[in-house]
Coordinates of C-alpha atoms in Angstrom, one line a residue:
Chain C
K18 CA 79.8 164.1 65.6
A19 CA 79.5 160.4 64.3
G20 CA 80.8 157.5 67.1
V21 CA 83.2 154.6 66.1
T22 CA 82.0 152.3 63.2
Q23 CA 82.0 148.9 63.1
T24 CA 81.5 146.7 60.1
P25 CA 80.0 143.9 59.9
R26 CA 77.8 143.7 62.9
Y27 CA 77.9 139.9 63.0
L28 CA 80.2 137.1 61.4
I29 CA 79.6 133.5 61.1
K30 CA 82.4 131.6 59.9
T31 CA 83.8 128.1 59.9
R32 CA 87.3 127.0 61.1
G33 CA 90.4 127.4 59.6
Q34 CA 88.7 130.2 57.5
Q35 CA 90.1 133.9 57.7
V36 CA 88.1 137.2 58.6
T37 CA 88.7 140.7 58.3
L38 CA 86.9 143.3 60.2
S39 CA 86.6 146.9 59.9
C40 CA 86.8 149.9 62.0
S41 CA 86.4 153.9 61.2
P42 CA 87.4 156.0 64.0
I43 CA 85.9 159.3 65.4
S44 CA 86.6 162.1 63.0
G45 CA 90.3 163.2 63.9
H46 CA 91.3 160.3 66.1
R47 CA 94.3 159.0 64.8
S48 CA 94.9 156.0 67.2
V49 CA 92.7 152.4 66.9
S50 CA 92.8 149.8 69.3
W51 CA 91.3 146.1 69.0
Y52 CA 90.0 144.2 71.8
Q53 CA 88.7 140.8 72.0
Q54 CA 85.9 140.4 74.6
T55 CA 84.7 136.9 75.7
P56 CA 82.8 135.6 78.9
G57 CA 85.7 133.7 80.0
Q58 CA 88.8 136.0 79.7
G59 CA 86.7 139.4 79.3
L60 CA 88.0 142.0 77.5
Q61 CA 91.9 141.7 76.3
F62 CA 94.1 144.2 74.3
L63 CA 95.2 142.6 70.6
F64 CA 96.8 145.5 68.9
E65 CA 97.1 149.6 68.6
Y66 CA 97.5 151.3 65.8
F67 CA 98.9 155.1 65.4
S68 CA 99.6 157.4 62.0
E69 CA 99.2 153.6 60.4
T70 CA 102.0 152.0 62.9
Q71 CA 101.5 149.3 64.9
R72 CA 102.3 151.2 68.7
N73 CA 101.8 148.6 71.0
K74 CA 100.7 144.8 70.9
G75 CA 99.3 142.8 73.3
N76 CA 99.8 138.7 73.8
F77 CA 97.8 136.8 71.0
P78 CA 99.2 134.6 68.4
G79 CA 100.2 135.9 64.7
R80 CA 97.2 135.0 63.3
F81 CA 95.8 138.1 64.3
S82 CA 97.0 141.1 62.4
G83 CA 96.1 144.4 61.6
R84 CA 96.6 147.3 59.7
Q85 CA 95.7 151.4 59.6
F86 CA 95.3 153.6 56.8
S87 CA 96.1 157.0 56.3
N88 CA 92.4 158.0 57.2
S89 CA 93.2 156.6 60.3
R90 CA 90.5 153.7 59.5
S91 CA 91.6 150.0 60.6
E92 CA 91.2 146.5 59.9
M93 CA 91.7 143.4 61.8
N94 CA 92.6 140.3 60.5
V95 CA 92.3 136.7 61.6
S96 CA 93.7 133.9 59.8
T97 CA 92.9 130.2 60.3
L98 CA 90.0 130.8 62.7
E99 CA 89.9 128.3 65.7
L100 CA 86.5 127.6 67.8
G101 CA 88.0 129.7 70.6
D102 CA 88.1 133.0 68.3
S103 CA 84.5 133.3 68.6
A104 CA 84.2 136.6 70.8
L105 CA 83.1 140.0 70.6
Y106 CA 86.1 142.0 69.2
L107 CA 85.9 146.1 69.7
C108 CA 87.5 148.6 68.1
A109 CA 88.1 151.9 70.2
S110 CA 89.2 155.4 69.2
S111 CA 91.3 158.1 70.9
V112 CA 93.0 161.2 69.3
G113 CA 96.3 159.3 70.3
G114 CA 97.9 161.0 73.2
A115 CA 98.8 159.7 76.5
N116 CA 96.4 158.7 79.0
E117 CA 93.0 159.7 76.9
K118 CA 90.0 157.9 76.7
L119 CA 89.0 155.6 74.7
F120 CA 85.7 155.7 72.7
F121 CA 84.3 151.9 71.9
G122 CA 82.6 151.0 68.7
S123 CA 79.4 148.7 68.8
G124 CA 81.4 145.3 68.2
T125 CA 81.7 142.7 65.8
Q126 CA 80.1 139.4 67.0
L127 CA 82.2 136.9 65.7
S128 CA 81.2 133.2 65.6
V129 CA 83.5 130.7 64.6
L130 CA 81.8 127.3 64.0
Chain Q
Q17 CA 98.0 137.5 89.2
K18 CA 95.0 140.0 87.3
E19 CA 96.7 143.4 87.0
V20 CA 93.2 145.0 87.3
E21 CA 90.4 143.3 90.2
Q22 CA 87.2 144.1 90.5
N23 CA 84.7 142.8 93.8
S24 CA 82.9 140.0 93.1
G25 CA 79.6 140.0 91.8
P26 CA 76.7 140.7 91.1
L27 CA 75.9 143.2 93.3
S28 CA 72.2 144.2 93.7
V29 CA 70.8 147.2 95.0
P30 CA 67.0 149.2 95.8
E31 CA 66.2 152.0 93.8
G32 CA 67.5 155.4 95.2
A33 CA 70.4 153.3 97.1
I34 CA 73.8 154.1 96.8
A35 CA 75.9 151.3 94.6
S36 CA 79.7 151.4 95.6
L37 CA 82.0 149.4 92.9
N38 CA 85.4 148.5 93.6
C39 CA 88.8 147.9 92.1
T40 CA 92.7 147.1 92.8
Y41 CA 95.1 147.1 90.4
S42 CA 98.9 146.1 90.6
D43 CA 100.8 148.2 88.3
R44 CA 102.3 150.9 89.9
V45 CA 103.4 152.5 86.9
S46 CA 99.2 153.3 85.7
Q47 CA 98.4 156.8 85.5
S48 CA 95.0 156.8 84.4
F49 CA 91.8 155.3 85.3
F50 CA 88.7 154.7 83.8
W51 CA 84.8 153.5 84.4
Y52 CA 82.8 151.6 81.3
R53 CA 79.3 151.0 81.7
Q54 CA 78.3 147.9 79.1
Y55 CA 74.8 147.2 79.2
S56 CA 73.8 143.4 78.0
G57 CA 74.9 142.8 73.9
K58 CA 76.3 146.3 73.8
S59 CA 79.8 147.9 73.8
P60 CA 81.5 149.8 76.9
E61 CA 80.5 152.8 77.5
L62 CA 83.0 155.7 79.1
I63 CA 81.3 157.2 82.1
M64 CA 84.2 158.6 84.0
S65 CA 87.8 159.0 83.9
I66 CA 90.2 159.5 86.7
Y67 CA 93.5 160.4 87.0
S68 CA 94.6 162.4 90.2
N69 CA 94.0 161.4 94.1
G70 CA 90.9 162.0 95.6
D71 CA 87.4 162.5 94.5
K72 CA 85.8 163.6 91.0
E73 CA 82.4 164.2 90.8
D74 CA 79.7 163.9 87.6
G75 CA 76.2 164.3 88.0
R76 CA 75.4 160.9 90.2
F77 CA 78.8 159.5 89.6
T78 CA 81.7 160.0 91.9
A79 CA 85.2 158.3 91.0
Q80 CA 87.5 158.1 93.8
L81 CA 91.2 156.9 93.2
N82 CA 93.9 156.0 96.1
K83 CA 97.3 155.8 94.4
A84 CA 98.9 154.8 97.5
S85 CA 96.7 152.1 98.2
Q86 CA 96.0 151.1 94.3
Y87 CA 92.4 151.2 94.9
V88 CA 89.8 152.8 92.4
S89 CA 86.0 153.1 93.0
L90 CA 82.6 154.4 91.7
L91 CA 79.6 155.4 93.7
I92 CA 76.2 155.6 91.9
R93 CA 73.9 158.1 94.1
D94 CA 70.3 157.5 93.6
S95 CA 70.9 154.1 91.9
Q96 CA 68.1 154.0 89.0
P97 CA 67.0 150.5 87.3
S98 CA 68.7 152.2 83.8
D99 CA 72.4 151.6 85.9
S100 CA 71.7 148.2 85.8
A101 CA 74.8 146.9 83.8
T102 CA 78.1 145.4 84.0
Y103 CA 80.6 148.3 85.4
L104 CA 84.3 147.9 84.0
C105 CA 86.9 149.2 85.7
A106 CA 90.3 149.9 83.6
A107 CA 93.8 150.9 83.8
L108 CA 96.1 152.7 81.4
G109 CA 99.7 153.6 82.2
G110 CA 103.2 152.2 82.0
S111 CA 105.1 151.5 78.9
A112 CA 102.6 149.5 77.2
R113 CA 99.7 152.2 75.8
Q114 CA 96.8 149.8 76.8
L115 CA 93.9 149.3 78.6
T116 CA 93.7 146.8 81.1
F117 CA 90.4 145.7 82.1
G118 CA 89.0 144.1 85.3
S119 CA 86.2 141.5 85.0
G120 CA 83.6 143.8 85.8
T121 CA 80.9 143.7 88.2
Q122 CA 77.7 143.1 87.5
L123 CA 74.9 145.5 89.1
T124 CA 71.3 145.1 89.2
V125 CA 69.2 147.9 90.7
L126 CA 65.9 146.4 92.0
P127 CA 62.6 148.4 91.2

């Protein structure tokens, strides 16, 4: 069974640009969550999608948005990039029920210059 | 106050020893707890999950949960150099369907 696939693996952008990251969950998984990991803040929850609906959202500004498609694939978008957005962005998938294990993708390393 | 706290590292143990990693959480409604291992430059990998009070063993790993004390721990027996990584404790539950992670404990197993 294929794991969670994230593309691209690395991205370099400049301040003010926008970026879209992609995540394909494990087959059969309907929940996709996004996390930001930085050395200073650790792993922080961005949002979760289930059946194309945002089910939960963390404390990030509106510049961070996402969506989920009917095949459960998800995209995350960051607009008007800031230097502080440089981070590893991780996608995790699960079947979607309560108290379930999350399986992470390899992440997208975003550098904002 | 961070909702999930892990004992400060880094932690070094000799090969073959028991490594003990600890975690406390502040949200009493948390129901599920997970330990992830993250190698440098890699994504977190789930190694243990625990939902009920008591111990849960899986090979060389034992997770312990005490909900009354809001305490979770991970024991790694017969530690190997390949266990050297950052271990992340995470809690799930309550009204928010999100994992709350601790800051991680960096473990080094010395050959």
